[in-house]
N, CA, C and O atoms as a DFTB+ gen file, in Angstrom:
484 C
 N C O
     1  1       0.620      -1.263       0.174
     2  2       0.196      -0.001      -0.078
     3  2       0.821       1.272      -0.420
     4  3       0.637       2.003      -1.394
     5  1       1.828       1.416       0.878
     6  2       2.805       2.171       0.905
     7  2       3.593       2.523      -0.250
     8  3       4.287       3.538      -0.196
     9  1       3.568       1.716      -1.427
    10  2       4.061       2.157      -2.561
    11  2       3.246       1.889      -3.837
    12  3       3.661       1.725      -4.984
    13  1       2.271       1.885      -3.473
    14  2       0.791       2.865      -4.273
    15  2       1.164       4.297      -4.108
    16  3       1.588       5.121      -4.919
    17  1       0.891       4.371      -2.832
    18  2       1.025       6.368      -2.163
    19  2       2.221       6.702      -2.970
    20  3       1.979       7.716      -3.625
    21  1       3.419       6.252      -3.184
    22  2       4.471       6.673      -3.219
    23  2       4.392       6.980      -5.021
    24  3       5.129       7.825      -5.529
    25  1       3.713       6.422      -5.589
    26  2       4.135       5.701      -7.042
    27  2       2.758       7.304      -7.534
    28  3       2.850       8.105      -8.464
    29  1       1.883       7.215      -6.671
    30  2       0.810       8.011      -7.080
    31  2       1.370       9.286      -6.748
    32  3       1.587      10.020      -7.712
    33  1       1.630       9.685      -5.710
    34  2       2.800      10.955      -5.389
    35  2       3.959      11.472      -7.008
    36  3       4.122      12.514      -7.642
    37  1       4.321      10.551      -7.060
    38  2       5.386      10.737      -7.981
    39  2       4.812      11.248      -9.118
    40  3       5.276      12.144      -9.822
    41  1       3.760      10.630      -9.276
    42  2       2.702      10.842     -11.116
    43  2       2.168      11.950     -10.526
    44  3       2.278      12.794     -11.416
    45  1       1.609      12.533      -9.494
    46  2       0.905      14.020      -9.360
    47  2       2.362      14.964      -9.325
    48  3       2.341      15.905     -10.119
    49  1       3.510      14.833      -8.570
    50  2       4.398      15.678      -8.786
    51  2       4.925      16.003      -9.538
    52  3       4.777      17.171      -9.897
    53  1       6.123      14.880     -10.406
    54  2       7.153      14.787     -11.119
    55  2       6.869      15.624     -12.780
    56  3       7.854      16.034     -13.394
    57  1       5.603      15.779     -13.305
    58  2       5.141      16.849     -14.383
    59  2       5.551      18.360     -13.804
    60  3       6.418      18.997     -14.403
    61  1       5.154      18.699     -13.079
    62  2       5.675      19.951     -12.157
    63  2       7.238      20.337     -12.443
    64  3       7.826      21.417     -12.383
    65  1       7.583      19.295     -12.709
    66  2       9.179      19.240     -12.683
    67  2       9.830      18.923     -13.993
    68  3      11.016      18.617     -14.112
    69  1       9.085      19.006     -14.829
    70  2       9.641      18.718     -16.662
    71  2       9.480      19.827     -16.936
    72  3       8.559      20.493     -16.462
    73  1      10.495      20.352     -17.914
    74  2      10.863      21.853     -18.710
    75  2      10.262      21.463     -19.568
    76  3      10.357      20.327     -20.032
    77  1       9.588      22.260     -19.912
    78  2       8.818      22.765     -21.026
    79  2       9.560      23.192     -22.290
    80  3      10.378      24.062     -21.989
    81  1       9.583      22.851     -23.836
    82  2      10.225      23.544     -24.172
    83  2       9.613      24.775     -24.907
    84  3       8.447      24.878     -25.288
    85  1      10.451      25.539     -25.014
    86  2       9.877      27.266     -25.514
    87  2       9.407      26.841     -26.791
    88  3       9.635      25.753     -27.321
    89  1       8.531      28.068     -27.377
    90  2       7.676      28.027     -28.426
    91  2       8.650      27.996     -29.586
    92  3       9.779      28.445     -29.392
    93  1       8.302      27.481     -30.844
    94  2       9.200      27.738     -31.917
    95  2       9.488      29.139     -31.997
    96  3       8.924      29.824     -31.144
    97  1      10.407      29.875     -33.010
    98  2      10.150      31.074     -33.466
    99  2       9.573      31.438     -34.507
   100  3       9.664      30.481     -35.277
   101  1       9.071      32.195     -34.957
   102  2       8.228      32.593     -36.362
   103  2       8.814      34.012     -37.259
   104  3       9.827      34.696     -37.106
   105  1       7.756      34.085     -38.175
   106  2       8.808      35.018     -38.822
   107  2       8.508      36.291     -37.753
   108  3       9.416      36.996     -37.313
   109  1       7.560      36.409     -37.523
   110  2       6.741      37.919     -36.618
   111  2       8.330      37.772     -35.743
   112  3       9.227      38.361     -36.345
   113  1       8.642      37.286     -34.825
   114  2       9.961      37.100     -34.227
   115  2      11.497      37.792     -34.765
   116  3      12.277      38.657     -34.366
   117  1      11.410      37.013     -35.700
   118  2      12.492      37.748     -36.618
   119  2      11.987      38.863     -37.190
   120  3      12.897      39.684     -37.082
   121  1      11.300      39.251     -37.600
   122  2      10.620      40.600     -38.054
   123  2      10.967      41.618     -37.236
   124  3      11.542      42.686     -37.443
   125  1      10.372      40.935     -35.953
   126  2      10.631      42.165     -34.662
   127  2      11.846      42.147     -33.993
   128  3      12.121      43.127     -33.301
   129  1      12.800      41.015     -34.083
   130  2      14.111      41.384     -33.874
   131  2      15.063      42.514     -34.725
   132  3      15.663      43.554     -34.455
   133  1      14.828      41.664     -35.918
   134  2      16.081      42.694     -37.388
   135  2      15.040      43.731     -37.765
   136  3      15.461      44.113     -38.857
   137  1      13.946      44.405     -37.516
   138  2      13.381      45.370     -37.990
   139  2      14.702      46.634     -37.756
   140  3      15.123      47.522     -38.497
   141  1      14.925      46.368     -36.908
   142  2      15.694      48.176     -36.564
   143  2      16.995      48.169     -37.381
   144  3      17.748      49.121     -37.586
   145  1      17.159      46.292     -38.008
   146  2      18.271      46.409     -38.987
   147  2      18.055      46.854     -40.756
   148  3      18.815      46.864     -41.725
   149  1      16.858      47.135     -40.578
   150  2      16.607      46.819     -41.757
   151  2      17.039      48.491     -43.016
   152  3      16.928      48.397     -44.238
   153  1      17.429      49.621     -42.406
   154  2      18.185      50.439     -42.611
   155  2      19.709      50.241     -42.741
   156  3      20.180      50.021     -43.857
   157  1      20.193      50.282     -42.075
   158  2      21.975      49.182     -42.514
   159  2      22.119      48.361     -43.623
   160  3      23.039      48.310     -44.440
   161  1      20.333      47.260     -43.487
   162  2      20.984      46.198     -44.231
   163  2      20.646      46.994     -45.851
   164  3      21.136      46.447     -46.838
   165  1      19.937      48.073     -46.014
   166  2      19.734      48.042     -47.060
   167  2      20.517      49.173     -47.623
   168  3      20.601      49.160     -48.852
   169  1      21.194      50.289     -46.912
   170  2      21.990      51.378     -47.227
   171  2      23.002      51.658     -46.665
   172  3      23.602      52.728     -46.774
   173  1      23.409      50.431     -45.786
   174  2      25.105      50.778     -45.001
   175  2      24.967      51.847     -44.473
   176  3      23.981      52.556     -44.675
   177  1      26.390      52.307     -43.330
   178  2      26.558      52.933     -42.521
   179  2      26.493      52.254     -41.137
   180  3      26.718      51.081     -40.841
   181  1      26.060      53.482     -40.231
   182  2      26.626      53.189     -38.904
   183  2      25.631      51.833     -38.472
   184  3      24.496      52.310     -38.434
   185  1      25.596      51.220     -38.330
   186  2      24.380      49.675     -37.390
   187  2      24.341      49.967     -36.012
   188  3      25.341      49.856     -35.303
   189  1      22.771      50.489     -35.415
   190  2      22.131      50.881     -34.256
   191  2      22.152      49.789     -33.465
   192  3      22.107      48.585     -33.719
   193  1      22.245      50.541     -32.250
   194  2      22.502      49.396     -31.311
   195  2      21.376      48.367     -31.364
   196  3      21.477      47.142     -31.300
   197  1      20.019      49.302     -31.525
   198  2      19.140      48.618     -31.218
   199  2      19.097      47.371     -32.201
   200  3      18.270      46.521     -31.872
   201  1      19.837      47.101     -33.353
   202  2      20.125      46.177     -34.153
   203  2      20.769      45.287     -33.840
   204  3      20.427      44.127     -34.070
   205  1      22.074      45.673     -33.121
   206  2      22.467      44.515     -32.536
   207  2      22.357      43.860     -31.605
   208  3      23.039      42.880     -31.304
   209  1      21.279      44.432     -30.906
   210  2      20.384      44.130     -29.794
   211  2      19.648      42.981     -29.939
   212  3      19.557      42.123     -29.061
   213  1      18.865      42.908     -31.530
   214  2      17.914      42.399     -32.092
   215  2      18.937      40.624     -32.353
   216  3      18.594      39.452     -32.193
   217  1      20.265      41.291     -32.812
   218  2      20.569      40.177     -33.797
   219  2      21.115      39.112     -32.507
   220  3      21.335      37.916     -32.693
   221  1      21.245      39.663     -31.463
   222  2      21.799      38.806     -30.320
   223  2      20.197      38.262     -29.731
   224  3      20.055      37.087     -29.392
   225  1      19.657      38.726     -29.698
   226  2      17.835      38.190     -29.344
   227  2      17.485      37.220     -30.489
   228  3      17.114      36.106     -30.119
   229  1      17.543      37.474     -31.958
   230  2      17.722      36.226     -32.748
   231  2      18.274      35.070     -32.260
   232  3      17.598      34.081     -31.978
   233  1      19.872      35.162     -32.106
   234  2      20.774      34.215     -31.200
   235  2      20.107      33.501     -30.305
   236  3      19.705      32.349     -30.466
   237  1      19.945      34.358     -29.094
   238  2      19.510      34.023     -27.973
   239  2      18.053      32.866     -28.506
   240  3      17.870      31.706     -28.136
   241  1      17.478      33.430     -29.156
   242  2      16.050      32.670     -29.375
   243  2      15.853      31.121     -30.172
   244  3      14.931      30.322     -30.340
   245  1      17.100      31.211     -30.491
   246  2      17.355      29.991     -31.655
   247  2      17.755      28.804     -31.176
   248  3      18.880      28.490     -31.565
   249  1      17.214      28.018     -30.451
   250  2      17.417      26.970     -29.146
   251  2      17.579      25.290     -30.274
   252  3      18.123      24.243     -29.926
   253  1      16.859      25.607     -31.696
   254  2      17.722      24.039     -32.435
   255  2      17.894      24.253     -33.875
   256  3      17.836      25.256     -34.587
   257  1      18.084      23.211     -34.057
   258  2      18.279      23.345     -35.660
   259  2      16.766      23.837     -36.316
   260  3      16.881      24.825     -37.041
   261  1      15.401      23.318     -36.181
   262  2      14.789      23.477     -36.561
   263  2      14.539      25.130     -36.423
   264  3      14.368      25.861     -37.400
   265  1      14.548      25.541     -35.163
   266  2      14.179      27.498     -35.255
   267  2      15.328      27.762     -36.110
   268  3      14.841      28.564     -36.907
   269  1      16.658      27.583     -36.486
   270  2      17.958      27.955     -36.792
   271  2      17.103      28.260     -38.262
   272  3      17.040      29.435     -38.625
   273  1      16.445      27.193     -39.105
   274  2      16.046      26.987     -40.140
   275  2      14.774      28.337     -40.316
   276  3      14.613      29.283     -41.087
   277  1      14.223      27.902     -39.407
   278  2      13.119      29.203     -39.710
   279  2      13.541      29.980     -39.715
   280  3      14.106      30.179     -40.790
   281  1      13.671      30.862     -38.903
   282  2      14.671      32.098     -38.443
   283  2      15.490      32.586     -39.956
   284  3      15.551      33.774     -40.274
   285  1      16.074      31.506     -40.783
   286  2      16.858      31.754     -42.078
   287  2      15.794      31.846     -43.145
   288  3      15.897      32.860     -43.836
   289  1      14.578      30.859     -43.519
   290  2      13.943      31.257     -44.053
   291  2      12.965      32.573     -44.052
   292  3      12.538      33.141     -45.057
   293  1      12.734      32.893     -42.807
   294  2      12.117      34.298     -42.719
   295  2      13.301      35.482     -42.983
   296  3      13.231      36.339     -43.864
   297  1      13.917      35.393     -42.439
   298  2      15.215      36.238     -42.846
   299  2      15.252      36.407     -44.490
   300  3      15.057      37.577     -44.821
   301  1      15.453      35.518     -45.569
   302  2      15.765      35.612     -46.699
   303  2      14.578      36.143     -47.254
   304  3      14.623      37.063     -48.071
   305  1      13.266      35.511     -46.782
   306  2      11.986      36.048     -47.520
   307  2      12.186      37.577     -47.157
   308  3      12.205      38.388     -48.082
   309  1      12.325      37.975     -45.939
   310  2      12.585      39.304     -45.729
   311  2      13.657      39.923     -46.705
   312  3      13.284      40.741     -47.547
   313  1      15.108      39.516     -46.600
   314  2      15.710      40.099     -47.610
   315  2      15.889      40.076     -49.056
   316  3      16.860      40.441     -49.719
   317  1      14.548      39.479     -49.496
   318  2      14.243      39.639     -50.928
   319  2      13.380      40.797     -51.193
   320  3      13.547      41.732     -51.976
   321  1      12.260      40.497     -50.243
   322  2      11.367      41.352     -49.916
   323  2      11.998      43.118     -49.846
   324  3      11.615      43.913     -50.704
   325  1      12.701      43.433     -49.048
   326  2      13.638      44.222     -48.442
   327  2      14.662      44.970     -49.734
   328  3      15.026      46.095     -50.075
   329  1      14.785      43.947     -50.041
   330  2      16.206      44.347     -51.146
   331  2      17.311      44.795     -50.333
   332  3      17.919      45.810     -50.671
   333  1      17.665      44.102     -49.218
   334  2      19.130      44.523     -48.544
   335  2      20.063      43.870     -49.329
   336  3      19.915      42.753     -49.824
   337  1      21.020      44.588     -49.432
   338  2      22.867      44.432     -49.997
   339  2      23.021      43.070     -48.800
   340  3      22.634      42.805     -47.662
   341  1      23.870      42.434     -49.927
   342  2      24.326      40.955     -49.912
   343  2      25.715      41.143     -48.799
   344  3      26.136      40.232     -48.086
   345  1      26.344      42.694     -48.861
   346  2      27.352      42.863     -48.562
   347  2      27.236      43.192     -46.889
   348  3      28.004      42.731     -46.044
   349  1      26.217      44.000     -46.654
   350  2      25.504      44.276     -45.570
   351  2      25.166      43.504     -44.320
   352  3      25.389      43.516     -43.109
   353  1      24.581      42.902     -45.142
   354  2      24.235      41.924     -44.301
   355  2      25.160      40.681     -43.839
   356  3      24.981      40.330     -42.673
   357  1      26.232      39.884     -44.668
   358  2      27.026      39.371     -44.514
   359  2      28.003      40.175     -43.650
   360  3      28.750      39.443     -43.001
   361  1      28.261      41.958     -43.407
   362  2      29.344      42.404     -42.254
   363  2      28.509      42.090     -41.356
   364  3      29.268      42.092     -40.386
   365  1      27.315      41.768     -40.872
   366  2      26.117      42.506     -39.272
   367  2      27.027      42.093     -38.282
   368  3      27.678      42.764     -37.481
   369  1      26.959      40.730     -38.490
   370  2      27.342      39.789     -37.352
   371  2      28.732      39.970     -36.691
   372  3      28.904      39.977     -35.472
   373  1      30.024      40.163     -37.926
   374  2      31.108      41.159     -36.920
   375  2      31.157      42.753     -36.251
   376  3      31.717      43.137     -35.224
   377  1      30.286      43.566     -37.327
   378  2      30.103      44.974     -36.914
   379  2      29.342      45.150     -35.584
   380  3      29.423      46.089     -34.792
   381  1      28.728      44.245     -35.529
   382  2      27.559      43.529     -34.091
   383  2      28.383      42.877     -32.804
   384  3      28.128      43.001     -31.606
   385  1      29.460      42.139     -33.453
   386  2      30.301      41.774     -32.629
   387  2      29.603      40.045     -32.094
   388  3      30.083      39.604     -31.049
   389  1      28.827      39.412     -32.618
   390  2      27.980      38.416     -32.226
   391  2      28.197      37.632     -33.586
   392  3      28.094      38.051     -34.739
   393  1      28.664      35.855     -32.925
   394  2      28.610      35.334     -33.463
   395  2      26.851      34.537     -33.819
   396  3      25.943      34.279     -33.029
   397  1      26.910      34.413     -34.763
   398  2      25.331      33.668     -35.257
   399  2      25.585      32.659     -35.994
   400  3      26.627      32.597     -36.646
   401  1      24.776      31.823     -36.003
   402  2      24.162      30.753     -37.268
   403  2      23.042      30.949     -37.612
   404  3      22.469      29.900     -37.907
   405  1      22.434      31.851     -37.716
   406  2      21.657      32.193     -38.758
   407  2      21.625      33.041     -39.748
   408  3      21.322      34.199     -39.461
   409  1      21.870      32.768     -40.901
   410  2      22.497      33.798     -42.238
   411  2      21.393      34.417     -42.242
   412  3      20.300      33.932     -41.949
   413  1      21.726      36.040     -42.731
   414  2      20.745      36.911     -43.312
   415  2      21.104      37.052     -45.072
   416  3      21.941      37.716     -45.683
   417  1      20.477      36.485     -45.330
   418  2      21.132      36.783     -47.267
   419  2      19.917      35.924     -47.932
   420  3      19.507      34.809     -47.610
   421  1      19.371      37.004     -49.202
   422  2      18.407      36.076     -50.298
   423  2      18.878      35.395     -50.702
   424  3      18.159      34.934     -51.588
   425  1      20.222      34.663     -50.640
   426  2      20.739      33.620     -51.517
   427  2      21.555      32.367     -50.983
   428  3      22.414      31.691     -51.549
   429  1      20.844      32.248     -49.323
   430  2      21.319      31.006     -48.804
   431  2      20.504      29.906     -48.818
   432  3      19.274      29.949     -48.781
   433  1      21.205      28.885     -48.873
   434  2      20.374      27.609     -48.765
   435  2      20.064      27.119     -46.863
   436  3      20.751      26.588     -45.991
   437  1      18.690      27.653     -46.945
   438  2      18.696      27.521     -45.143
   439  2      18.566      26.233     -45.040
   440  3      18.336      25.910     -43.874
   441  1      18.617      25.342     -45.780
   442  2      18.827      23.780     -45.519
   443  2      19.279      23.332     -44.816
   444  3      19.107      22.604     -43.839
   445  1      20.125      23.923     -45.483
   446  2      22.124      23.598     -44.931
   447  2      22.699      24.208     -43.446
   448  3      23.859      24.096     -43.048
   449  1      21.341      25.025     -42.583
   450  2      21.655      25.930     -41.258
   451  2      21.933      24.553     -40.291
   452  3      21.345      23.537     -40.662
   453  1      22.627      24.470     -39.304
   454  2      22.677      23.860     -38.856
   455  2      22.811      24.257     -37.039
   456  3      22.252      25.288     -36.663
   457  1      23.444      23.526     -36.167
   458  2      23.291      24.043     -34.700
   459  2      24.887      24.619     -34.706
   460  3      25.317      24.935     -33.597
   461  1      25.608      24.747     -35.620
   462  2      27.209      24.810     -35.076
   463  2      27.134      26.215     -36.147
   464  3      26.372      26.057     -37.101
   465  1      27.645      27.171     -36.091
   466  2      28.601      28.419     -36.853
   467  2      29.202      27.827     -37.772
   468  3      30.208      27.141     -37.589
   469  1      28.412      28.112     -39.360
   470  2      29.601      27.952     -40.431
   471  2      29.218      29.091     -40.975
   472  3      28.339      29.807     -40.495
   473  1      30.169      29.452     -42.525
   474  2      29.593      30.400     -43.417
   475  2      28.805      30.281     -44.644
   476  3      29.026      29.599     -45.645
   477  1      27.927      31.008     -44.393
   478  2      26.923      30.822     -45.354
   479  2      27.093      30.938     -47.025
   480  3      26.207      30.563     -47.793
   481  1      28.226      31.450     -47.415
   482  2      28.191      32.076     -48.806
   483  2      28.173      31.392     -49.693
   484  3      28.145      31.859     -50.832
């Protein structure tokens, strides 16, 4: 009987300790985070602090390969729609001092995005 009580208590208590994975990143998240970068990505010039904070936020919110691929697809679509310049996009992580594995490019193959940082040129 004592074993049954412990088993029932374990079933009731353990779910409270299970870590729930965060929600997957969406294009709205990517747009919100990289929105402050649009002027730089199109016209160059100074990179706003808000842009670097957004890039860091994007890095922080991409917890899985699927998140990185989704973020890549979203940024690729935005890059095409907004007419960003490839050289500005490639220079953004360095200008912000952030190593990120989500490329911002109208030509990238997002299926190649992995968990590790790579060059996607």
